[in-house]
Short mmCIF file of C-alpha atoms in Angstrom, two decimals:
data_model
loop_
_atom_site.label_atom_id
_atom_site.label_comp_id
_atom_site.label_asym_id
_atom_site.label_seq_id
_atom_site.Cartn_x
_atom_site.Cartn_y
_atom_site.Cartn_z
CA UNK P 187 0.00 0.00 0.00
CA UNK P 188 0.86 3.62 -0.49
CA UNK P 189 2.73 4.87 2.83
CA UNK P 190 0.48 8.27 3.96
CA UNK P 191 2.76 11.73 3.56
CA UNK P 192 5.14 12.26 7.46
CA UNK P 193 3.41 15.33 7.89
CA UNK P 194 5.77 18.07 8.94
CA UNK P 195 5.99 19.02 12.35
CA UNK P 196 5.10 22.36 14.13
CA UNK P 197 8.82 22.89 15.15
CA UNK P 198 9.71 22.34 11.52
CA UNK P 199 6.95 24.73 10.78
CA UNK P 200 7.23 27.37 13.50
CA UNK P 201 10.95 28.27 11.82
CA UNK P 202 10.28 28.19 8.15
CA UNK P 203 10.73 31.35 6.36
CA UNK P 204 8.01 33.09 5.15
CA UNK P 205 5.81 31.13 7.68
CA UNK P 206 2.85 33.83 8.64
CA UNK P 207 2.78 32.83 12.14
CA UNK P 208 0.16 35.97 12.90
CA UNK P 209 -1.90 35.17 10.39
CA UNK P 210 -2.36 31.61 11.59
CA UNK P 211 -2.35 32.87 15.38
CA UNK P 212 -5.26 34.80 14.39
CA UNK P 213 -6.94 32.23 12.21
CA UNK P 214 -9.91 30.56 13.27
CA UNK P 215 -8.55 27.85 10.40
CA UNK P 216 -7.29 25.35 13.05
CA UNK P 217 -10.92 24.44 15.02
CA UNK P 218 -11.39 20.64 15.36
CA UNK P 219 -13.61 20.39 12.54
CA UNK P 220 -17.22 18.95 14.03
CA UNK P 221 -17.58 15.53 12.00
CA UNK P 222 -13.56 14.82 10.81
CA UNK P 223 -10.13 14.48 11.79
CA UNK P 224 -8.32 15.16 8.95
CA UNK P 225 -4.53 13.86 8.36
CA UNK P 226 -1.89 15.56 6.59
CA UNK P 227 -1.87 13.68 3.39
CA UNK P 228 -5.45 14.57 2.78
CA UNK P 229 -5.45 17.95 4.31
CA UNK P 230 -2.74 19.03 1.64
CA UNK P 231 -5.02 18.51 -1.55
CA UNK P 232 -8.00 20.44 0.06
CA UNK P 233 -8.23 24.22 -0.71
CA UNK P 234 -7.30 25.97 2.42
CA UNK P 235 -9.38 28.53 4.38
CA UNK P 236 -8.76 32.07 5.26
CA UNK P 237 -6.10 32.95 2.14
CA UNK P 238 -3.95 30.55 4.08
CA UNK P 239 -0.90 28.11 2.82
CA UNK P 240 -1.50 24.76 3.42
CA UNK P 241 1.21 24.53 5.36
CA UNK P 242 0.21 27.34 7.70
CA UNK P 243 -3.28 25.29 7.33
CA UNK P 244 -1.71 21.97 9.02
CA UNK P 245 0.34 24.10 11.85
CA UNK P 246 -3.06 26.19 12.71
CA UNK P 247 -4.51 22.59 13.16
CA UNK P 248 -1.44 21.46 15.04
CA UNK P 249 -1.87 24.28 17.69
CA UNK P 250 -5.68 22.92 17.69
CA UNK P 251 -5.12 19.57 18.45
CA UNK P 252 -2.12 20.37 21.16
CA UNK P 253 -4.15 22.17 23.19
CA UNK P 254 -6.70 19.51 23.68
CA UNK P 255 -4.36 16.80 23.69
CA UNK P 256 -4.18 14.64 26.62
CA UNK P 257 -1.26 12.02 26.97
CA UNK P 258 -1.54 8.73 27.62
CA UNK P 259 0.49 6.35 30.22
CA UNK P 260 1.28 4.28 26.87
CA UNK P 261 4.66 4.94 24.88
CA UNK P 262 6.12 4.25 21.23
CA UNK P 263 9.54 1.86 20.85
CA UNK P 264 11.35 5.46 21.17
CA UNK P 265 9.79 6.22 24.79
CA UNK P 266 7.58 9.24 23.50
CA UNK P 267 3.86 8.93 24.63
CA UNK P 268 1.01 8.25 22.71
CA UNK P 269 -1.97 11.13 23.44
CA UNK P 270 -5.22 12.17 21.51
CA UNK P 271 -7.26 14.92 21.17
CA UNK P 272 -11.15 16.09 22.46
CA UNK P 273 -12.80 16.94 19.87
CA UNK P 274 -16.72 17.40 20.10
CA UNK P 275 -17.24 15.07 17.23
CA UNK P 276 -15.30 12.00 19.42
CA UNK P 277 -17.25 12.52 22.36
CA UNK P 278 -20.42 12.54 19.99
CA UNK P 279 -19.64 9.31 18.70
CA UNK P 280 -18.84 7.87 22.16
CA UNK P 281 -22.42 9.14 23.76
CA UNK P 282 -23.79 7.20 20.52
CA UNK P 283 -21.95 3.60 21.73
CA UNK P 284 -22.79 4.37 25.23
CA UNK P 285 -26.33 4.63 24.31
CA UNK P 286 -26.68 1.95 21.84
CA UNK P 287 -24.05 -0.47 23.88
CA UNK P 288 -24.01 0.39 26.77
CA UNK P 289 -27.71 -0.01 27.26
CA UNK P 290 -30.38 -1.12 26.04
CA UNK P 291 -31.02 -0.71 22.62
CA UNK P 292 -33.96 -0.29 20.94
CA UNK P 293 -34.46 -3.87 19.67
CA UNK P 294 -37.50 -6.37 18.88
CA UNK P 295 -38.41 -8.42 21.80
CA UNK P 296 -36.83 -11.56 20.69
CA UNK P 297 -33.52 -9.85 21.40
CA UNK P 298 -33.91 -9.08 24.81
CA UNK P 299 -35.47 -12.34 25.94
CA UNK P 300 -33.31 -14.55 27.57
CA UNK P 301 -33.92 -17.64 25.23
CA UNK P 302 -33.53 -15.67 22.00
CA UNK P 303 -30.55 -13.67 23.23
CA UNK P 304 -28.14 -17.00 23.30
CA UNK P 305 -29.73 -17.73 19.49
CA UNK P 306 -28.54 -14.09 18.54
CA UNK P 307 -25.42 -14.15 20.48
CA UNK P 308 -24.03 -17.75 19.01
CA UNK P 309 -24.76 -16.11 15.42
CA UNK P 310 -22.82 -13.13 16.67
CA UNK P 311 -19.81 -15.12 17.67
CA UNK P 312 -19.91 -17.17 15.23
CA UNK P 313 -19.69 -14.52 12.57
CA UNK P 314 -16.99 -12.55 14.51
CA UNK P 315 -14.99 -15.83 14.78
CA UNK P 316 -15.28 -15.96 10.95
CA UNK P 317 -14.35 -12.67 9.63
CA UNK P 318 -11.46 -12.08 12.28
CA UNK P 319 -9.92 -15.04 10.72
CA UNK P 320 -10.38 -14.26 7.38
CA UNK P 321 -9.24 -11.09 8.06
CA UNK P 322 -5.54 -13.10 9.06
CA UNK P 323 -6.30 -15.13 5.83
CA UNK P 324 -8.38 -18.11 6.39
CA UNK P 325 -10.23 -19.17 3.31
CA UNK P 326 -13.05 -21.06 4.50
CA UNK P 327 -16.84 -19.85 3.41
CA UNK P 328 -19.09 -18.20 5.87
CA UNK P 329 -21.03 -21.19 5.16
CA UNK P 330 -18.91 -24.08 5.54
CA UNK P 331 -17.14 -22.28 8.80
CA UNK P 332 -20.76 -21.82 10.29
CA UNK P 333 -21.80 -25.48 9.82
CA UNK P 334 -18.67 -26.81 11.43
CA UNK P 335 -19.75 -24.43 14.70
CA UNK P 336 -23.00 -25.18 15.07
CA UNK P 337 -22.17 -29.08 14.23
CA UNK P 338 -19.16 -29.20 16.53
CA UNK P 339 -17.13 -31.56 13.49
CA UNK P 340 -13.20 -31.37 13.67
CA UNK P 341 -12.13 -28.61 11.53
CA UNK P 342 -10.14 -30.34 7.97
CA UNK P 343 -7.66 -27.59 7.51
CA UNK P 344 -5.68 -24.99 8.99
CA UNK P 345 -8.49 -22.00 7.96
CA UNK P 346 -11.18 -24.35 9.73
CA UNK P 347 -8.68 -24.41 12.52
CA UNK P 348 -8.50 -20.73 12.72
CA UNK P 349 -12.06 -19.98 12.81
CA UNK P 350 -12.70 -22.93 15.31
CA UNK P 351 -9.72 -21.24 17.66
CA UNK P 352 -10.96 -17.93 17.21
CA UNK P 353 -14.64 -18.76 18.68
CA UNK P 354 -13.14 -21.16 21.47
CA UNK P 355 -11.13 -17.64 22.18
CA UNK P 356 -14.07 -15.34 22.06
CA UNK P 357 -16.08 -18.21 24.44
CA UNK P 358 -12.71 -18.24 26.62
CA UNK P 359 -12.79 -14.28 27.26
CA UNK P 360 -16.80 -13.98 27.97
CA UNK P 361 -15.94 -16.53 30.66
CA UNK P 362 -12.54 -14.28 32.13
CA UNK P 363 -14.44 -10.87 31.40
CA UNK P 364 -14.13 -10.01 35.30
CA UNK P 365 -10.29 -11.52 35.35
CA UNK P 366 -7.82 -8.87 34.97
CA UNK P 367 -5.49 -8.74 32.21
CA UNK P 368 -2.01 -10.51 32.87
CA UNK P 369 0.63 -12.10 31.06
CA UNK P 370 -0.82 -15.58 31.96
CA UNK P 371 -4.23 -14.82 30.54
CA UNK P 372 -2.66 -13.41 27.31
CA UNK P 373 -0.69 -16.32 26.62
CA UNK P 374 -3.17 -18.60 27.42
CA UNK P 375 -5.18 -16.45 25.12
CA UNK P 376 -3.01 -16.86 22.37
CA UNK P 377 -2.55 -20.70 22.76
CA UNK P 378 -6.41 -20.79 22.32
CA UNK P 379 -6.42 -18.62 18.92
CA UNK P 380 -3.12 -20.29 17.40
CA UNK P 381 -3.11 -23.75 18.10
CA UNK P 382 -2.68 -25.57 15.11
CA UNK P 383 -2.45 -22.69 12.82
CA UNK P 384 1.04 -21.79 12.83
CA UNK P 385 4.31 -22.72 10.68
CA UNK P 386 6.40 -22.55 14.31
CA UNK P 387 3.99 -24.64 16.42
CA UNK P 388 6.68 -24.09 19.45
CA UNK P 389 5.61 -19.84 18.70
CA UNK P 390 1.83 -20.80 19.89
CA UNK P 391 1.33 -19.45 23.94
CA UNK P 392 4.29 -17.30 24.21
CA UNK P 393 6.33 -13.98 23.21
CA UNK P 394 8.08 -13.89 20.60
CA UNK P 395 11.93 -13.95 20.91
CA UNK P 396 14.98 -11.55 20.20
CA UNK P 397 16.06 -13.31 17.86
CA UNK P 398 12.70 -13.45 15.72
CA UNK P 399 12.32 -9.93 13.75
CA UNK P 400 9.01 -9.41 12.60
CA UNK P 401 7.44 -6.99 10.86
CA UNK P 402 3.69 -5.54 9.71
CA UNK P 403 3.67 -6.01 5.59
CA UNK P 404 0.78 -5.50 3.43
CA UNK P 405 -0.01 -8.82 2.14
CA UNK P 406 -0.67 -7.15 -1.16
CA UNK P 407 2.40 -5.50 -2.62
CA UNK P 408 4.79 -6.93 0.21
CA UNK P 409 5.22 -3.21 1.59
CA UNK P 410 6.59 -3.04 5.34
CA UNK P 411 4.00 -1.20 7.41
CA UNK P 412 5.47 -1.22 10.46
CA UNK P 413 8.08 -2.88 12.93
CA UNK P 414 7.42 -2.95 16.26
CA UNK P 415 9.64 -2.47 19.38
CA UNK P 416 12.25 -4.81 20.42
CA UNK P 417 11.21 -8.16 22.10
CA UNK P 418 13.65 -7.60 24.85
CA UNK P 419 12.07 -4.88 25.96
CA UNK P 420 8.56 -6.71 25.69
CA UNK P 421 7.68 -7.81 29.44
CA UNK P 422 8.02 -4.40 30.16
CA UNK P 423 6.31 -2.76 27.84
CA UNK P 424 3.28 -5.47 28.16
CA UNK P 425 3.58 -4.27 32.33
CA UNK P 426 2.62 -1.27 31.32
CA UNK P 427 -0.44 -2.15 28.71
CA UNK P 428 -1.67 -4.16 31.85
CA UNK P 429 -1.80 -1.48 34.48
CA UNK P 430 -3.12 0.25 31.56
CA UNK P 431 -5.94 -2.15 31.15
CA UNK P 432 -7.29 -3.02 34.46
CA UNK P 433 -7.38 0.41 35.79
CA UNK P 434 -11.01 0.46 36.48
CA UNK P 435 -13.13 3.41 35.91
CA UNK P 436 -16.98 4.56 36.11
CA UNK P 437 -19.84 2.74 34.33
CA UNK P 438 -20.60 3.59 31.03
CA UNK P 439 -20.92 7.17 30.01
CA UNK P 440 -19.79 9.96 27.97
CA UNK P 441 -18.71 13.09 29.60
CA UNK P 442 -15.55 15.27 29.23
CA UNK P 443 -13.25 15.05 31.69
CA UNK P 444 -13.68 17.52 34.32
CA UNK P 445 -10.84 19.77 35.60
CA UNK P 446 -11.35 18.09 38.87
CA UNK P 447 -11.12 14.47 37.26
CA UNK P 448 -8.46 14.03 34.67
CA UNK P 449 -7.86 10.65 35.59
CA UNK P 450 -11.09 9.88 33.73
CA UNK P 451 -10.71 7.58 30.57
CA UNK P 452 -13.60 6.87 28.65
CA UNK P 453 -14.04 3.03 29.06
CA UNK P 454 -14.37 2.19 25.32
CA UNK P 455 -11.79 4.89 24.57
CA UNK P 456 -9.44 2.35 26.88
CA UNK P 457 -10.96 -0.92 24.95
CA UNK P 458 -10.17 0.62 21.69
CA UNK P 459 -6.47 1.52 22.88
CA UNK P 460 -5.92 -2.08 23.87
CA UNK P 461 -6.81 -2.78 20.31
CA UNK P 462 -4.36 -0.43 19.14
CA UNK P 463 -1.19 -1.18 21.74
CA UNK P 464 -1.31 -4.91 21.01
CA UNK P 465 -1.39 -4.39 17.18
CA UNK P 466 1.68 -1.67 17.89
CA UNK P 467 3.37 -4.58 20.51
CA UNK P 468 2.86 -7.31 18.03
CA UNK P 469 3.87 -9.40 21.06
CA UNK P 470 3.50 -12.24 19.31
CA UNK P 471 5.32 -14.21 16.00
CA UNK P 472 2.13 -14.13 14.75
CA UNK P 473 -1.74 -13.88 15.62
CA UNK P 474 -1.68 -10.43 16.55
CA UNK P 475 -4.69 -9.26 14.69
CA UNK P 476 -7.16 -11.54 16.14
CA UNK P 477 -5.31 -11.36 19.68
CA UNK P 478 -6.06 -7.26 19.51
CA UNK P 479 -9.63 -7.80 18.42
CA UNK P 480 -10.36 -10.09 20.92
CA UNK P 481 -8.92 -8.39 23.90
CA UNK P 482 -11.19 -4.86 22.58
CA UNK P 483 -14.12 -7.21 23.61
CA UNK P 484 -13.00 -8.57 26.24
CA UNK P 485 -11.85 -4.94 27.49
CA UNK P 486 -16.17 -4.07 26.42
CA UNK P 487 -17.79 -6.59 28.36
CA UNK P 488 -15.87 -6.14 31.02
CA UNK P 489 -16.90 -2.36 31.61
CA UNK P 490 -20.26 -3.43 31.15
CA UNK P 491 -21.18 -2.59 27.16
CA UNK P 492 -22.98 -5.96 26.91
CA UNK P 493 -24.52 -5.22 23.68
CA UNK P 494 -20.95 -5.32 22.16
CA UNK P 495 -20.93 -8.85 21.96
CA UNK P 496 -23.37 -9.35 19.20
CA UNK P 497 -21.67 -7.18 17.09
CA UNK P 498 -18.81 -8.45 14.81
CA UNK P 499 -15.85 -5.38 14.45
CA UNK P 500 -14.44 -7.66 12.24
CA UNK P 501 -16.95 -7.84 9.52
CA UNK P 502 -17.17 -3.73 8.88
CA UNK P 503 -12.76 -3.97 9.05
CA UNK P 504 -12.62 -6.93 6.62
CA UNK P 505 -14.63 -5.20 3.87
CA UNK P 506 -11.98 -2.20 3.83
CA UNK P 507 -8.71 -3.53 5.61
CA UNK P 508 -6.72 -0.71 4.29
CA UNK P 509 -8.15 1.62 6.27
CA UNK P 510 -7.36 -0.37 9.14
CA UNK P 511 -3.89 -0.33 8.39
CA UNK P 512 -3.64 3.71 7.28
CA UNK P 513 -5.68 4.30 11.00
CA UNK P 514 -2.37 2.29 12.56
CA UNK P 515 0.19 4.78 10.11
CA UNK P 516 -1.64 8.17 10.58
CA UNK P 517 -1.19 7.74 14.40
CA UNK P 518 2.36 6.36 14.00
CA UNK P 519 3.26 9.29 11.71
CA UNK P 520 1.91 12.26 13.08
CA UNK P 521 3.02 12.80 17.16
CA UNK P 522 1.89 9.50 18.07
CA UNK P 523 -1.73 11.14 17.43
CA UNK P 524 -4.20 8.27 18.24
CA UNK P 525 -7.54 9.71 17.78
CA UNK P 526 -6.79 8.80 14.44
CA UNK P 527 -7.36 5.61 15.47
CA UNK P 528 -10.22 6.59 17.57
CA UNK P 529 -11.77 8.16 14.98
CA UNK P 530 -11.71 5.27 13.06
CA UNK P 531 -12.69 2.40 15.28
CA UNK P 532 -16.00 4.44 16.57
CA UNK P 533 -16.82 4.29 13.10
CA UNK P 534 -16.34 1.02 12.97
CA UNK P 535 -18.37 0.29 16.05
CA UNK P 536 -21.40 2.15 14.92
CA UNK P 537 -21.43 0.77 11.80
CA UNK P 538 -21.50 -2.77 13.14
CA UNK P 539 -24.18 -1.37 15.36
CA UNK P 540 -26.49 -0.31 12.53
CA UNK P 541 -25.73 -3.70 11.06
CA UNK P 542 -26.79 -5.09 14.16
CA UNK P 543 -30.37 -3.55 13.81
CA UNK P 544 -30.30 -4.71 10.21
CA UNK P 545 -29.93 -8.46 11.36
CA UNK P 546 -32.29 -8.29 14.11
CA UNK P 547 -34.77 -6.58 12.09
CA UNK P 548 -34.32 -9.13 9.02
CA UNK P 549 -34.84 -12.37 11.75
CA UNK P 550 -38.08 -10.80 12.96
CA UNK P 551 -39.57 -10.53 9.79
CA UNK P 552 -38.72 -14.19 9.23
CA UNK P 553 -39.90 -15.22 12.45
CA UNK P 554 -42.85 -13.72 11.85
CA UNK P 555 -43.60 -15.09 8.53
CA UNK P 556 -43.21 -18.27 10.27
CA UNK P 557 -45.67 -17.70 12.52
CA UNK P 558 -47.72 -16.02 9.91
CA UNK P 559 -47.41 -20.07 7.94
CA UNK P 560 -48.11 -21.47 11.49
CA UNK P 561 -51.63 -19.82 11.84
CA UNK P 562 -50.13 -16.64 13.30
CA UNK P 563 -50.80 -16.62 17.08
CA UNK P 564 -51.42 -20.12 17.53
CA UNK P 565 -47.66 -20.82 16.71
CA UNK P 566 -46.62 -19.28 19.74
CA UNK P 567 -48.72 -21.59 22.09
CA UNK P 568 -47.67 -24.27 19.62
CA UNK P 569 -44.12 -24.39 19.27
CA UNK P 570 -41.40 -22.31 21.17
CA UNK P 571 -39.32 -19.60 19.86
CA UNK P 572 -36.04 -22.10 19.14
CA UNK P 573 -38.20 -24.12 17.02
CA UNK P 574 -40.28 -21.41 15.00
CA UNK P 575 -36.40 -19.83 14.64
CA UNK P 576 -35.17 -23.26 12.85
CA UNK P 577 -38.61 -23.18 10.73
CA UNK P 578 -37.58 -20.11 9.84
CA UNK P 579 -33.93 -21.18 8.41
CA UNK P 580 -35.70 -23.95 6.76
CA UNK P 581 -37.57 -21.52 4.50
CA UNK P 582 -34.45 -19.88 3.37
CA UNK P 583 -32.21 -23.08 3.18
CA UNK P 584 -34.47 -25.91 2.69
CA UNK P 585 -31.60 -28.69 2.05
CA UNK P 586 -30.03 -28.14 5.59
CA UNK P 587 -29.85 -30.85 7.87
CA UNK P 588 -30.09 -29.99 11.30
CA UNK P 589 -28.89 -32.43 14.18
CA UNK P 590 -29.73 -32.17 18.25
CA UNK P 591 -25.87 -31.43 18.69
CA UNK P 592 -26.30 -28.30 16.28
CA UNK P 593 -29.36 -27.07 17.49
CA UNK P 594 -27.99 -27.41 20.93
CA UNK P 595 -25.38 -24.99 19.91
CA UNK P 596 -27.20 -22.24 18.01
CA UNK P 597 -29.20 -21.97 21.48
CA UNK P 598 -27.30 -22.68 24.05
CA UNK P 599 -29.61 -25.33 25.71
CA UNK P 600 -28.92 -29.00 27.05
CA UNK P 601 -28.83 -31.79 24.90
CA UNK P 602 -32.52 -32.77 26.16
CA UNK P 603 -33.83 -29.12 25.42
CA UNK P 604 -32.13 -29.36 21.89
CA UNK P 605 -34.04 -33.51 21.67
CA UNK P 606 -37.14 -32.54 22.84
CA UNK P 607 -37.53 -29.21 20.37
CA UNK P 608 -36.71 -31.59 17.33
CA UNK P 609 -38.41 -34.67 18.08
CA UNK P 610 -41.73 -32.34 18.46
CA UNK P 611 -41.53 -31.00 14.94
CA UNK P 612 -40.58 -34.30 13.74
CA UNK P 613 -44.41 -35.58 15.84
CA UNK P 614 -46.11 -32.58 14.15
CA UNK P 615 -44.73 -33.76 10.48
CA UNK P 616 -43.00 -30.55 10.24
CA UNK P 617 -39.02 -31.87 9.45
CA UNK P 618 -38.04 -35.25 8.56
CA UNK P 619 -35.88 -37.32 10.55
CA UNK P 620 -33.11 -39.76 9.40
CA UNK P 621 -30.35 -41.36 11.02
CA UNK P 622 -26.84 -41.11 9.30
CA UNK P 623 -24.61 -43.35 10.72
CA UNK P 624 -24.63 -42.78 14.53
CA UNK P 625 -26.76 -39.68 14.13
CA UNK P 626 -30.39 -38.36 13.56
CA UNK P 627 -30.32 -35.84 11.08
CA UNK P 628 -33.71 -33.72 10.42
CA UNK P 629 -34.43 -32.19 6.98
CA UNK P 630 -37.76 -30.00 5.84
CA UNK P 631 -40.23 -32.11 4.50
CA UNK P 632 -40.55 -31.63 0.28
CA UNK P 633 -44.08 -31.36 0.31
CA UNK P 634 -43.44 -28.80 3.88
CA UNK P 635 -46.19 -26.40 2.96
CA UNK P 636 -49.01 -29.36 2.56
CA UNK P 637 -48.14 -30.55 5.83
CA UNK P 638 -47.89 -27.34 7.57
CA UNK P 639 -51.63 -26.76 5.92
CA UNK P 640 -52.66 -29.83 6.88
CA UNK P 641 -51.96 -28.93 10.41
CA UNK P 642 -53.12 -25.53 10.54
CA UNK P 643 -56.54 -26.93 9.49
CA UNK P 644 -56.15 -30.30 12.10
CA UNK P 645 -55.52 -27.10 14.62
CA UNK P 646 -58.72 -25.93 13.42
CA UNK P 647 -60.50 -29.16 13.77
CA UNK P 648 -60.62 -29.75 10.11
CA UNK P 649 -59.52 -33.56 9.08
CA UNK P 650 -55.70 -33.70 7.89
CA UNK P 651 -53.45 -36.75 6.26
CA UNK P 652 -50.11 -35.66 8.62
CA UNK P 653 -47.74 -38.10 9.54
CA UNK P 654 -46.96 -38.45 12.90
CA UNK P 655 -45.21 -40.94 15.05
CA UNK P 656 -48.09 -42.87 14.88
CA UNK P 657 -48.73 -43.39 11.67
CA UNK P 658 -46.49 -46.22 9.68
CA UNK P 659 -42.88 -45.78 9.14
CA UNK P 660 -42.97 -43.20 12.13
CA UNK P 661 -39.34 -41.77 13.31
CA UNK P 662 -37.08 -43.77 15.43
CA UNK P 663 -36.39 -42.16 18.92
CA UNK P 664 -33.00 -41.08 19.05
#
């Protein structure tokens, strides 16, 4: 990729001749813009304001941004400290994920129930678990990755192996969310997300050595993007990022820090920083990416944004990865700047939140066309939400099978929950039910829609011809 402009800095700027340092003092031309945070390489092709150079342009918004910059107890491989800048727009964006993360969203009831929460939940993981690893080159379908989940098979190659690890990882942190973060955790952490998957099998669970260089390239055009501080100097440095991470602060909200309070850091602000020191640590020979993304929900959940883990970061970053990357450079580049960063990942957040309310939205409408097929109201007294949910998929993907181990998973029940709900729809005439070797395997029924008439009128007290378990060649119990 192309490496964004080193934009100059205000020392360099300060002492150029010919620099109109009372025009830009007097300039308004500098004000944190309301809904941007522009960086040098794209500020120097815009026209500048006021009759100003675009150089005096970028100082004017230098002096902006130092003056609201707050440092951070987080340093580069050169010992200077990472900071950002308030900016309206930031804390904007952060009131939005409070209010849509934080708490509760405005969301169709089957969200918020506690059965249909798991269902929406496992989908969420799953697809996180996915797109994190494709994202670190796994080549697996959405499809094929989602059927080995939900069956529980052994994955048959390395990118199954990746997308298996990186669920068992997600699973491992929602079960540590109130542990603090520790050099223990991390590696065990990393063991979960990289067993298997790795050239070095001996790299899997631990730092990487001195004498392993690595370095961030761009998979692309084999461009170096970054090298990251010495591993010598790693337990150190990681010392720091934990302190760092397990200070505790408030609940969720979104206020500027007070004069009386600068201690404050916005919880998510910390999450996203997390992100961002582990990618800039690359503590690890490889697996960074999906070790970062993890530990930003971890980080979430642990300050108490619960709706963060049915959203999938991953997914909005995989369908434009370079700006990832130039979000990483533009802090690197310019002071050690992060609310480029910032900036970015919000955006990335709220995104995945509108997606969010696209999914949720889409699966009610199904579900209710279910019901609508199951004689509308009757369905509910009928059959329970886990089973109208897997009518539901039927309509859409009519040559699934569906097995009591898969179902379990997609809902998070016991194994007699996940037997009972199939074994009813199999007595109603509703799915199909086979046995495949060892295992009972449940299809949708080719002529589905006569049955489920049949039944509606049977409901009714009309007469129906539906097979049942008492009718010849009735299901075997599993």
């Amino acid at each position: 990729m192309r490496m964004p402009a080193t934009p100059p800095s205000m020392s360099e700027l300060i002492g150029k001749t010919g620099m109109r340092l009372d025009r830009v003092w007097r300039s308004d031309a500098g004000r944190l813009p309301p809904d941007s945070y522009l960086p040098w390489s794209k500020l120097r092709f815009r026209t500048p304001p006021d009759g100003l150079s675009h150089e005096e342009w970028w100082l004017a918004t230098k002096l902006a941004r130092a003056s609201a910059r707050h440092e951070l107890p987080l340093v580069d491989k050169l010992g200077a400290s990472f900071a950002f800048s308030d900016s309206a727009y930031l804390y904007r964006m952060l009131h939005q994920v409070d209010r849509d993360a934080g708490g509760r969203i405005e969301m169709p009831p089957d969200l918020v129930g506690p059965g249909s929460r798991d269902r929406y939940l496992m989908s969420s993981l799953i697809e996180e678990a996915i797109t994190s690893s494709q994202l670190e080159g796994a080549a697996t379908s959405r499809r094929v990755a989602a059927e080995m989940l939900r069956s529980g098979r052994r994955p048959r190659d390395r990118s199954e192996e990746m997308i298996r690890n990186n669920y068992a990882g997600m699973e491992f942190l929602r079960e540590n969310r109130d542990e603090d973060l520790s050099s223990p955790l991390l590696l065990e952490l990393h063991r979960i997300l990289t067993a298997g998957t790795l050239d070095d099998a001996d790299a899997v669970g631990r730092l990487r050595l001195p004498t392993e260089q690595v370095a961030v390239v761009d998979q692309r055009d084999g461009v170096v993007v970054h090298e990251p501080p010495d591993a010598t100097a790693l337990e150190e440095r990681l010392g720091r990022l934990f302190a760092f991470a397990n200070a505790r602060d408030p609940g969720p909200r979104a206020v500027q820090p007070s004069q009386a309070d600068q201690t404050f850091l916005h919880p998510v602000v910390r999450a996203m920083l997390i992100h961002f020191m582990i990618g800039y640590e690359h503590p690890f020979v490889d697996g960074n990416g999906r070790t970062a993304r993890a530990l930003f929900y971890w980080s979430m959940a642990r300050s108490g944004y619960w709706m963060t883990e049915f959203l999938s970061i991953s997914t909005i970053i995989r369908k434009a990865p370079a700006q990832y990357m130039r979000a990483y450079l533009f802090s690197e580049t310019d002071d050690n700047d992060v609310t480029y960063f910032l900036d970015y990942h919000l955006r990335v957040i709220l995104r995945s939140v509108r997606e969010l309310h696209g999914y949720v939205a889409r699966k009610a409408r199904q579900m209710h066309e279910a019901e609508r097929l199951l004689g509308g109201r009757e369905a509910n007294a009928l059959l329970n939400y886990r089973q109208r949910a897997l009518l539901a998929h039927t309509q859409r993907h009519p040559d699934t099978g569906y097995t009591i181990a898969g179902h379990r998973r997609s809902h998070n029940v016991t194994y007699e929950t996940a037997r009972t709900d199939l074994l009813k729809l199999a007595d109603l005439g509703l799915l199909d039910q086979a046995r495949q070797g060892r295992t009972f395997v449940f299809h949708r029924p080719v002529d589905f829609d006569k049955r489920l008439g049949d039944l509606v009128r049977r409901r009714h007290g009309f007469k129906a011809d539906v097979p049942t378990r008492d009718h010849p060649g009735k299901p075997v119990t599993p």
